[in-house]
Amino acid sequence: MTIFHVATTGSDSAAGSQEAPFRTIQRAAEEAQPGDTVMVHEGEYREWVKPRRGGLSNTRRITYQAAEGEQVVIKGSEKVTDWTQTEGSVWKAVVPNSLFGDYNPFAIKLEGDWVVRETEDEPRMHLGDVYLNGMSFYEVLSKDALANPTRREMVVDNRTGREVPVVNPDSTVYVWYAEVGEDETTIWANFQDADPNAELVEINARRSVFYPEANHLDWITVRGFELAQAATPWAPPTADQPGLIGPNWAKGWIIEDCHIHDAKCSAVSLGKEASTGHNFFTLRHDKPGYQYQLESVFTARQIGWSKESIGSHIVRNNVIHDCGQNGIVGHLGCVFSEIYGNHIYNVAVKREFYGHEIGGIKLHAAIDVQIHDNYFHHTALGIWSDWQTQGTRISRNVFHDNGRDLYVEVSHGPYVVDYNLFGSDASIENMCDGGAWVGNLFAGTYLLQPVMERATPYHYPHSTKVAGYAVIYAGDDRMISNIFVGNGGDPADASAIHKHGVQDITRVGYGTLVYDEYPASWEEYMEQVMAGLPGDLGVYLTVKNAVYIRDNAYLDGARAYAKETDAVTDAADPELKFESTDDGVYFEITLPDSVADKQIPVVAASDLHRVRMVDLDFEEPDGSPVEFRTDLVGNELDGDVIAGPITSLTAGHNRVKVWG
């Protein structure tokens, strides 16, 4: 095993030893072989690291790491120092196009499948960005808009209709506009009271910071870096999905202990590559993007999408923030991965652009992916698990102050959501079948919606092999030992918002009342099916899935499923509160006696009815029965426990450290 050293005092013509280090990380990447380590020393490196080869196994990796105790920053930006004042607080800089090579982000439009625009000819924004002392600016689409920029305190979330805050450090608005010529790019920026020639000003210059150009470079570890300021493109599931950092369709990467921020779109990508489709709906308009996404699943199988060659990544203990689209993104390439210990915030809340592929974590086909012990706040959406959420487990995460906390979409399960703290006003959007929701706390609304116009695939257990596909009837959910919190005097009765044939499209409320019209057992479901015979498809379109709901607690106006006989309902306001301190994040709750006194046996796999459509049981990734071992704060689950994610709570006021 060889250790190659890189330092800002080095030379790429040196030997790469500790005494004679390389100057660039890329130079070391060209030399590193399986089993080698690239040790990078203190300093700032402005480059796009493109690994040339991967490791051979989990024990013969190529490792890239910051030297212990040293601050190493890798940036996709370049400094701009020669600014000329034009009018008032507006300044101009001219940079040669050679600075960008063949990727000038100020010339590349931000577009792709599911980017939301009011009209087809609406002006597109660009992938460029300007930073003042690390703070990202906003793009304006004309020079006239530079002089008097305005800041919207609130904007409307396109999906939910709710107002959400725009994240900005103060009321001052910093904006830029660019024009790209044949040989040079001219950038104008409103720096307000700052002098750009006296401050640090940077511009995006590279698509990525650490991302191979070739596929199948496996078994690479990236550890301990600050990675920042990349002009990443929009990353829908029907396109190539490059991120600021990522494996680019490979297996077995570890990304850990990094500080990752300021990706124009996506920071960490575990996503697909271009041969399985690249924005064909946007380019062709000949059929729906849904159809192209469905095709990408089958095309991926043809090029070797399997557990043996793709996925099984680990993304852990990173801080990820200030990204326009996603903290972590991935379609297909994320399978069998584990994502834990990450702090994710300020994602898709700048609201400079919008689309239907946003989230702190946005995954498609998260087969057997384990997402646990993460902390999400101030994101437009904490986790969005979309399509083929099968074997997926979302466990022991903390959410608050998000536009929405968790959205599970058009999947058939089995999937598990257990011992999470959902602290935002909109806790859950559920457009799936086959979930097990155990031991959570929901501080906000719960939305339930069938999706009868889109059929999505399901798989053989613990495999990418497609077993079938089906529309989403909704239901077939298990809701056990959760706490639901209402909004006080208004119980927010669930009601159908829209209609689609014989199925209600959307029901929303505080609690499990959204399931009121669903059968309470498998036997009741089958009775309704038999009553509709003879027939075939039409019979099932009129019957809702069974649900299995018991032992939940409902506070402050939240309401129970009409057929739940063992619910605890209490009008008490639990006075929920989150507080972030230097020591960590604390959660406060005042628990009524009625909840604290009810003991519930810890849920076992045998308590979870087999999922109907996929016809599978709830299992761990290794195929053993699913187990519920620990709660949100690490308490061992044994015997009887109270409802909710923290089983050590007692009656009255509680203050518990939940992160840090």
XYZ file of C-alpha atoms in Angstrom:
660
model
C 0.000 0.000 0.000
C 1.298 3.443 -0.979
C 0.393 6.765 0.638
C 0.535 9.658 -1.813
C 0.772 13.119 -0.286
C -0.690 16.332 -1.692
C 0.087 19.838 -0.416
C -0.332 23.411 -1.641
C 3.463 23.713 -1.422
C 4.000 20.675 -3.644
C 4.602 20.099 -7.339
C 2.921 17.739 -9.780
C 6.353 16.827 -11.075
C 7.402 15.652 -7.596
C 7.331 12.070 -6.334
C 4.145 12.436 -4.259
C 5.898 11.457 -1.040
C 5.524 13.211 2.298
C 8.820 14.997 1.659
C 7.988 15.789 -1.992
C 4.185 16.041 -2.257
C 2.075 16.562 -5.363
C 0.415 19.945 -5.847
C -3.000 18.710 -7.042
C -5.262 15.934 -5.868
C -5.863 15.020 -9.483
C -2.183 14.201 -9.952
C -2.389 11.754 -7.057
C -5.617 10.298 -8.475
C -3.748 9.415 -11.656
C -1.249 7.360 -9.667
C -3.406 5.740 -6.968
C -3.933 1.975 -7.217
C -6.254 -0.321 -5.204
C -5.201 -0.283 -1.567
C -3.526 3.147 -1.823
C -4.316 6.305 0.133
C -4.210 9.896 -1.105
C -3.407 12.080 1.912
C -4.246 15.754 1.325
C -2.761 18.417 3.567
C -4.018 21.769 4.804
C -5.094 24.324 2.244
C -7.462 25.280 -0.540
C -7.605 23.282 -3.777
C -9.590 24.589 -6.730
C -10.060 21.564 -8.948
C -12.450 18.874 -10.101
C -11.018 15.584 -8.866
C -11.789 12.814 -11.375
C -10.618 9.435 -10.030
C -8.959 7.332 -12.744
C -9.535 3.969 -11.120
C -11.354 2.370 -8.214
C -10.525 -0.238 -5.628
C -11.013 -3.981 -5.962
C -13.070 -4.755 -2.849
C -14.171 -3.365 0.479
C -10.743 -4.243 1.890
C -8.768 -2.977 -1.135
C -10.132 0.504 -1.492
C -8.612 3.693 -2.823
C -8.953 6.231 -0.031
C -8.853 10.025 -0.381
C -8.665 11.798 2.952
C -7.742 15.042 4.626
C -4.709 14.731 6.865
C -5.738 14.368 10.492
C -6.448 17.692 12.147
C -5.919 19.676 8.926
C -8.552 21.771 7.118
C -8.686 20.832 3.449
C -11.093 22.663 1.123
C -11.786 21.589 -2.465
C -13.780 24.113 -4.495
C -15.415 24.173 -7.889
C -15.104 27.946 -8.000
C -12.437 30.489 -8.949
C -11.626 33.855 -7.432
C -12.450 37.013 -9.371
C -10.468 40.041 -8.225
C -10.680 42.677 -10.949
C -14.061 44.384 -10.507
C -15.011 47.772 -11.942
C -17.787 49.864 -10.410
C -20.418 50.763 -13.021
C -23.280 52.443 -11.186
C -24.083 52.681 -7.495
C -23.470 49.306 -5.862
C -23.291 47.441 -9.193
C -19.850 46.220 -10.316
C -18.629 44.448 -13.436
C -15.955 41.823 -14.090
C -14.820 40.309 -17.381
C -13.358 36.796 -17.278
C -11.922 34.762 -20.160
C -13.957 31.765 -21.227
C -10.786 29.721 -20.983
C -11.318 29.824 -17.216
C -14.240 27.411 -17.673
C -12.895 25.052 -20.314
C -15.764 23.338 -22.112
C -18.238 23.907 -19.246
C -19.208 27.548 -18.755
C -21.986 27.545 -16.141
C -22.957 31.110 -17.035
C -23.875 29.877 -20.516
C -25.659 26.659 -19.450
C -29.357 26.936 -18.686
C -30.929 25.283 -15.671
C -33.469 23.003 -17.306
C -34.554 19.401 -17.544
C -37.469 17.113 -16.810
C -39.832 18.361 -14.089
C -38.335 21.826 -13.731
C -41.391 23.984 -12.993
C -42.012 26.974 -15.263
C -45.194 28.963 -15.847
C -44.779 28.854 -19.640
C -42.555 26.988 -22.091
C -40.894 30.226 -23.248
C -40.231 31.515 -19.721
C -36.578 32.630 -19.489
C -34.309 29.978 -18.002
C -31.848 30.609 -15.243
C -28.257 29.429 -15.482
C -25.907 27.194 -13.510
C -23.472 29.960 -12.640
C -23.273 31.620 -9.260
C -21.430 34.422 -7.495
C -20.265 34.217 -3.873
C -19.284 37.065 -1.541
C -17.317 35.732 1.420
C -19.015 32.399 0.808
C -22.574 33.730 0.478
C -24.451 32.749 -2.674
C -26.137 35.448 -4.781
C -29.414 35.354 -6.752
C -29.484 35.526 -10.535
C -31.600 38.180 -12.258
C -32.488 37.878 -15.923
C -31.788 41.444 -17.056
C -29.296 44.205 -16.294
C -32.174 46.506 -15.398
C -33.026 44.251 -12.452
C -29.592 44.711 -10.872
C -30.102 48.175 -9.447
C -33.092 47.654 -7.149
C -33.407 43.995 -6.225
C -36.221 43.017 -3.882
C -36.392 40.155 -1.458
C -39.549 38.132 -0.857
C -39.875 37.198 2.790
C -42.202 34.293 1.942
C -42.950 32.281 -1.160
C -45.565 29.657 -1.931
C -44.503 26.027 -2.134
C -45.762 24.885 -5.549
C -46.668 21.404 -4.280
C -48.522 22.160 -1.052
C -49.707 25.735 -1.472
C -48.161 26.613 1.895
C -46.044 29.688 2.434
C -42.429 28.907 3.329
C -39.551 31.238 4.205
C -36.815 32.240 1.812
C -33.466 31.562 3.460
C -31.150 34.579 3.402
C -28.855 35.821 6.160
C -30.384 39.309 6.231
C -32.768 41.593 4.347
C -30.126 42.711 1.865
C -30.393 41.206 -1.623
C -27.295 40.324 -3.601
C -27.855 39.589 -7.295
C -25.891 38.948 -10.486
C -26.408 38.966 -14.245
C -24.094 37.627 -16.954
C -23.582 37.829 -20.710
C -21.453 35.232 -22.477
C -19.481 36.165 -25.568
C -17.282 34.143 -27.868
C -14.102 34.686 -25.862
C -15.174 36.154 -22.529
C -17.961 36.267 -19.986
C -19.072 39.556 -18.436
C -20.624 39.404 -14.974
C -22.416 42.268 -13.267
C -23.244 41.992 -9.570
C -24.885 44.183 -6.957
C -22.604 43.976 -3.919
C -24.654 46.482 -1.887
C -22.228 48.100 0.604
C -19.335 45.684 -0.034
C -16.247 46.426 -2.132
C -15.637 43.257 -4.191
C -11.991 44.130 -4.661
C -11.508 44.145 -0.889
C -13.520 40.981 -0.138
C -13.408 37.350 -1.261
C -15.471 37.005 -4.449
C -15.767 33.662 -6.228
C -17.719 32.335 -9.206
C -18.749 28.810 -10.167
C -16.308 27.388 -12.703
C -16.695 23.576 -12.565
C -19.589 21.168 -12.735
C -18.365 18.942 -9.905
C -15.683 18.802 -7.228
C -15.125 15.049 -6.726
C -16.788 12.915 -9.399
C -15.347 10.382 -11.874
C -16.078 10.719 -15.582
C -16.132 6.935 -16.060
C -18.696 4.496 -14.631
C -17.889 1.498 -12.428
C -14.976 2.943 -10.461
C -15.849 1.042 -7.310
C -14.693 0.928 -3.681
C -13.537 4.526 -3.168
C -13.546 6.344 0.182
C -13.676 10.153 0.465
C -13.097 11.370 4.011
C -12.763 14.593 5.941
C -12.884 17.287 3.235
C -14.792 20.514 2.834
C -16.280 20.335 -0.668
C -18.005 23.414 -2.044
C -19.278 25.638 -4.842
C -20.068 23.495 -7.870
C -22.261 24.290 -10.887
C -24.182 21.028 -10.768
C -27.090 20.691 -13.249
C -30.711 19.818 -12.555
C -30.822 16.120 -11.648
C -34.184 14.458 -12.359
C -34.580 10.653 -12.339
C -34.798 10.638 -16.141
C -31.361 12.169 -16.721
C -27.698 11.843 -15.919
C -27.461 12.878 -12.262
C -24.063 14.405 -11.526
C -23.507 15.928 -8.112
C -20.834 17.994 -6.434
C -19.527 14.604 -5.269
C -20.592 11.082 -6.173
C -19.625 7.664 -7.579
C -21.198 7.990 -11.058
C -22.837 4.565 -11.367
C -20.527 2.394 -9.293
C -20.490 0.287 -6.144
C -19.217 0.560 -2.621
C -18.255 4.214 -2.140
C -17.939 5.705 1.340
C -18.419 9.467 1.732
C -17.860 10.393 5.358
C -17.002 13.205 7.766
C -17.193 15.836 5.024
C -18.602 19.363 4.968
C -20.444 19.679 1.644
C -22.198 22.848 0.574
C -23.229 25.273 -2.149
C -24.123 22.920 -4.967
C -26.204 24.776 -7.524
C -28.513 21.739 -7.662
C -27.386 18.492 -5.964
C -24.536 17.937 -3.504
C -24.106 14.158 -3.106
C -25.291 12.058 -6.050
C -25.843 8.312 -5.882
C -27.750 8.468 -9.132
C -28.073 7.067 -12.593
C -26.055 7.785 -15.731
C -26.984 9.129 -19.172
C -27.366 5.948 -21.247
C -30.567 5.053 -19.372
C -32.152 8.337 -20.476
C -31.265 12.013 -20.410
C -34.121 14.536 -20.231
C -35.944 12.944 -23.165
C -39.297 14.438 -22.185
C -37.860 17.955 -22.178
C -36.078 17.359 -25.479
C -38.827 15.478 -27.331
C -42.240 16.083 -25.715
C -43.463 12.919 -27.449
C -44.563 11.043 -24.328
C -44.735 11.677 -20.574
C -41.656 11.856 -18.415
C -43.288 9.106 -16.348
C -42.987 6.768 -19.335
C -39.316 7.625 -19.824
C -38.682 6.985 -16.137
C -40.365 3.591 -16.410
C -38.186 2.782 -19.428
C -35.050 3.786 -17.532
C -35.685 1.026 -14.986
C -35.720 -1.662 -17.665
C -32.812 -0.103 -19.575
C -30.768 -0.095 -16.373
C -31.397 -3.804 -15.931
C -30.009 -4.367 -19.430
C -26.737 -2.601 -18.581
C -26.179 -4.499 -15.338
C -28.193 -2.751 -12.630
C -27.811 -5.290 -9.840
C -26.614 -5.675 -6.284
C -23.390 -7.182 -7.592
C -22.368 -4.092 -9.539
C -24.265 -0.983 -8.376
C -24.971 0.748 -5.059
C -24.121 -0.417 -1.544
C -22.711 3.037 -0.769
C -22.304 4.584 2.679
C -22.910 8.306 3.236
C -22.317 9.113 6.891
C -21.519 11.852 9.375
C -21.472 14.682 6.844
C -22.784 18.232 7.108
C -24.645 19.114 3.896
C -26.267 22.483 3.305
C -27.127 25.352 0.964
C -28.033 23.338 -2.118
C -30.594 24.447 -4.684
C -32.169 21.050 -5.317
C -30.922 18.175 -3.134
C -28.537 17.368 -0.338
C -28.436 13.747 -1.541
C -29.989 12.576 -4.825
C -30.141 9.250 -6.621
C -32.217 7.165 -8.988
C -31.304 3.482 -9.372
C -27.694 3.972 -8.269
C -28.628 4.345 -4.599
C -29.795 0.746 -4.100
C -28.645 -1.180 -0.989
C -26.996 1.941 0.477
C -26.876 3.278 4.027
C -27.250 6.991 4.821
C -26.791 8.002 8.434
C -25.430 10.558 10.869
C -25.801 13.455 8.426
C -26.881 17.010 9.250
C -28.827 18.376 6.267
C -30.258 21.894 6.086
C -30.962 24.904 3.841
C -31.860 22.737 0.853
C -34.185 24.086 -1.875
C -35.279 26.984 0.344
C -33.485 29.742 -1.500
C -36.343 29.421 -4.029
C -34.314 30.779 -6.899
C -35.810 27.994 -9.037
C -38.180 25.103 -8.393
C -39.053 21.659 -9.669
C -40.595 18.377 -8.595
C -37.316 16.684 -7.688
C -36.248 18.455 -4.520
C -35.417 17.378 -0.975
C -32.777 17.069 1.684
C -32.677 13.475 0.399
C -34.483 12.646 -2.876
C -34.217 9.010 -3.933
C -35.924 6.874 -6.548
C -35.750 3.089 -6.337
C -34.295 3.103 -2.816
C -34.335 -0.693 -2.651
C -33.120 -1.843 0.784
C -31.723 1.657 1.478
C -31.382 2.397 5.207
C -31.781 6.092 6.142
C -31.281 6.553 9.853
C -30.069 8.908 12.573
C -29.992 12.034 10.381
C -31.065 15.581 11.235
C -33.106 17.678 8.778
C -34.190 21.275 9.216
C -34.969 24.260 6.986
C -35.393 22.201 3.843
C -38.264 22.496 1.398
C -38.733 18.764 1.992
C -36.714 16.563 4.342
C -36.866 13.131 2.648
C -38.644 12.278 -0.596
C -38.623 8.536 -1.325
C -40.135 8.106 -4.778
C -40.849 4.925 -6.798
C -39.782 1.447 -5.671
C -39.553 2.239 -1.974
C -39.101 -1.436 -1.164
C -37.071 -2.755 1.746
C -36.411 0.916 2.520
C -36.168 1.894 6.176
C -36.404 5.453 7.494
C -35.513 5.286 11.159
C -34.580 7.503 14.113
C -34.336 10.758 12.148
C -35.144 14.234 13.495
C -37.104 16.759 11.399
C -38.282 20.263 12.161
C -38.876 23.603 10.415
C -39.140 21.986 6.994
C -41.730 22.760 4.328
C -42.598 19.043 4.592
C -40.815 16.316 6.538
C -41.356 13.055 4.629
C -42.968 12.241 1.296
C -43.279 8.627 0.126
C -44.601 8.325 -3.408
C -45.977 5.698 -5.809
C -44.386 2.651 -4.188
C -45.745 -0.678 -2.988
C -43.528 -1.521 -0.002
C -42.761 -3.203 2.161
C -41.067 -0.206 3.757
C -40.606 0.839 7.391
C -40.779 4.283 9.024
C -39.943 3.942 12.705
C -38.973 6.030 15.743
C -38.669 9.330 13.870
C -39.508 12.772 15.213
C -41.511 14.665 12.560
C -41.658 18.178 13.959
C -42.818 20.345 11.029
C -46.293 21.675 10.245
C -46.627 19.186 7.363
C -45.328 15.877 8.677
C -46.182 13.256 6.056
C -47.381 12.897 2.477
C -48.181 9.243 1.801
C -48.952 8.189 -1.769
C -47.908 4.548 -1.350
C -49.088 1.117 -0.298
C -47.428 -1.216 2.145
C -45.814 0.836 4.902
C -45.138 0.039 8.547
C -45.224 3.215 10.657
C -44.052 2.405 14.171
C -43.181 4.588 17.156
C -43.099 7.978 15.435
C -44.250 11.418 16.553
C -46.155 13.498 13.988
C -46.396 17.165 14.946
C -48.171 18.175 11.735
C -50.571 17.017 9.061
C -50.777 13.573 7.488
C -51.776 13.395 3.811
C -53.021 10.214 2.128
C -53.517 9.877 -1.619
C -54.116 7.006 -4.047
C -52.450 7.376 -7.450
C -54.488 5.418 -9.967
C -53.017 6.839 -13.179
C -49.389 5.773 -12.663
C -48.286 2.158 -12.354
C -44.798 1.661 -10.928
C -42.559 -1.412 -10.623
C -41.993 -3.686 -7.667
C -39.198 -6.213 -7.257
C -38.246 -9.632 -6.031
C -37.044 -9.367 -2.415
C -33.644 -7.708 -1.956
C -33.102 -7.571 -5.704
C -33.317 -5.167 -8.641
C -35.144 -7.816 -10.703
C -38.601 -6.526 -11.585
C -41.452 -8.750 -10.371
C -44.371 -6.664 -11.666
C -45.936 -3.235 -11.590
C -49.174 -1.731 -10.248
C -51.042 1.478 -9.538
C -51.241 2.886 -6.010
C -54.484 2.063 -4.190
C -53.116 3.599 -0.936
C -53.587 1.987 2.440
C -52.193 -1.443 3.296
C -50.430 0.515 6.043
C -49.629 -0.499 9.610
C -49.804 2.394 12.105
C -48.719 1.246 15.553
C -47.565 3.036 18.700
C -47.277 6.523 17.176
C -48.113 9.917 18.685
C -50.158 12.349 16.585
C -50.424 16.006 17.577
C -53.252 18.222 16.331
C -53.672 21.961 15.986
C -55.745 22.735 19.045
C -59.410 23.560 18.680
C -59.714 22.549 15.021
C -59.518 18.760 14.588
C -59.134 19.301 10.801
C -61.592 16.627 9.734
C -60.295 14.729 6.708
C -62.214 15.365 3.527
C -61.795 14.528 -0.134
C -60.182 17.476 -1.917
C -60.426 16.033 -5.428
C -62.072 13.011 -7.015
C -60.713 10.485 -9.481
C -63.190 7.814 -10.546
C -64.234 5.761 -7.546
C -61.219 6.714 -5.405
C -60.785 9.911 -3.402
C -57.568 11.589 -4.506
C -56.469 13.404 -1.359
C -57.337 13.207 2.294
C -55.442 15.241 4.862
C -55.722 15.783 8.583
C -54.106 15.459 12.006
C -54.047 11.764 12.866
C -55.162 8.517 11.263
C -58.685 9.768 10.469
C -57.501 9.926 6.855
C -57.976 6.126 6.769
C -61.594 6.190 7.997
C -63.063 4.587 4.851
C -60.457 1.797 4.705
C -61.156 -1.771 5.942
C -59.741 -2.583 9.375
C -58.528 -6.098 8.604
C -57.567 -8.496 5.834
C -60.801 -10.388 6.425
C -62.895 -7.245 5.962
C -60.981 -6.410 2.778
C -61.579 -9.892 1.347
C -65.280 -9.715 2.231
C -65.587 -6.576 0.113
C -63.694 -8.183 -2.760
C -65.904 -11.282 -2.678
C -69.035 -9.150 -2.571
C -67.966 -7.519 -5.829
C -67.498 -10.764 -7.757
C -67.853 -11.907 -10.473
C -65.406 -9.614 -12.222
C -61.733 -8.728 -12.281
C -60.056 -5.322 -12.395
C -63.242 -3.382 -11.861
C -63.844 -5.178 -8.573
C -60.557 -4.031 -7.068
C -60.954 -0.432 -8.238
C -63.903 -0.102 -5.864
C -62.226 -1.652 -2.804
C -59.731 0.123 -0.594
C -56.784 -1.707 0.954
C -56.987 -2.869 4.537
C -55.147 -0.924 7.232
C -53.822 -2.176 10.579
C -54.029 0.618 13.124
C -53.661 0.219 16.875
C -52.147 1.594 20.081
C -51.620 5.158 18.856
C -51.937 8.335 20.932
C -53.753 11.469 19.721
C -53.166 14.846 21.356
C -54.431 18.407 21.018
C -57.212 17.739 18.509
C -55.598 14.949 16.478
C -58.129 12.239 15.654
C -58.006 8.471 15.516
C -59.068 6.123 12.738
C -62.767 5.449 13.190
C -62.219 1.713 13.787
C -59.245 2.034 16.155
C -60.589 0.766 19.472
C -57.497 1.050 21.678
C -56.410 4.596 20.943
C -55.476 7.128 23.609
C -57.073 10.490 22.865
C -56.261 13.497 25.035
C -57.024 17.178 24.415
C -53.805 18.257 26.132
C -51.388 20.484 24.220
C -47.957 18.787 24.445
C -46.200 22.163 23.952
C -43.609 20.851 21.493
C -40.400 22.827 21.170
C -36.994 22.421 19.527
C -33.916 24.276 20.738
C -30.523 24.286 19.060
C -27.590 24.898 21.412
C -23.821 24.564 21.249
C -24.263 21.225 22.959
C -26.798 19.844 20.458
C -30.492 19.918 19.615
C -33.036 19.513 22.396
C -36.683 18.539 22.140
C -39.275 19.511 24.712
C -42.674 17.879 25.215
C -45.241 17.887 27.978
C -46.676 14.377 28.065
C -50.104 13.770 29.621
C -50.588 10.923 32.087
C -52.829 9.097 29.630
C -49.947 8.563 27.202
C -47.243 7.978 29.814
C -49.327 5.335 31.583
C -50.139 3.156 28.574
C -47.604 0.407 27.976
C -47.462 -1.271 24.554
C -45.521 -4.427 23.630
C -42.561 -3.736 21.343
C -43.593 -4.452 17.757
C -42.243 -7.608 16.112
C -42.179 -8.657 12.479
C -44.950 -11.139 13.239
C -47.217 -8.193 14.149
C -46.958 -6.745 10.643
C -49.373 -8.236 8.153
C -47.846 -9.328 4.829
C -47.940 -6.617 2.127
C -50.730 -7.300 -0.367
C -49.533 -6.164 -3.794
C -45.903 -7.305 -3.538
C -46.842 -10.322 -1.369
C -43.803 -9.916 0.888
C -43.072 -9.749 4.604
C -41.143 -7.019 6.402
C -37.464 -7.991 6.458
C -34.015 -6.628 7.171
C -31.725 -6.271 4.117
C -30.212 -9.693 4.896
C -33.633 -11.334 4.666
C -34.165 -11.879 8.400
C -37.400 -10.613 10.024
C -37.384 -6.875 10.717
C -36.559 -5.930 14.306
C -37.184 -2.797 16.331
C -34.189 -2.637 18.657
C -33.687 0.990 19.745
C -35.684 4.201 19.903
C -34.713 7.667 18.671
C -32.247 8.375 21.488
C -30.765 4.898 21.805
C -32.961 3.358 24.485
C -33.163 -0.402 24.103
C -36.625 -1.595 23.127
C -37.546 -4.525 25.319
C -40.819 -5.625 26.839
C -43.503 -2.923 27.006
C -42.925 0.719 26.059
C -44.937 3.905 25.673
C -46.000 5.257 22.287
C -43.759 7.572 20.308
C -40.074 7.769 19.369
C -38.631 8.360 22.866
C -39.634 5.557 25.195
C -38.006 7.079 28.294
C -40.418 10.031 28.457
C -42.419 10.468 31.642
C -45.634 12.307 32.468
C -45.181 16.076 32.574
C -42.473 18.217 31.048
C -39.554 16.470 29.295
C -36.426 17.947 27.738
C -34.362 15.452 25.732
C -31.268 15.804 23.588
C -32.146 14.380 20.161
C -29.120 15.341 18.056
C -25.459 16.158 18.570
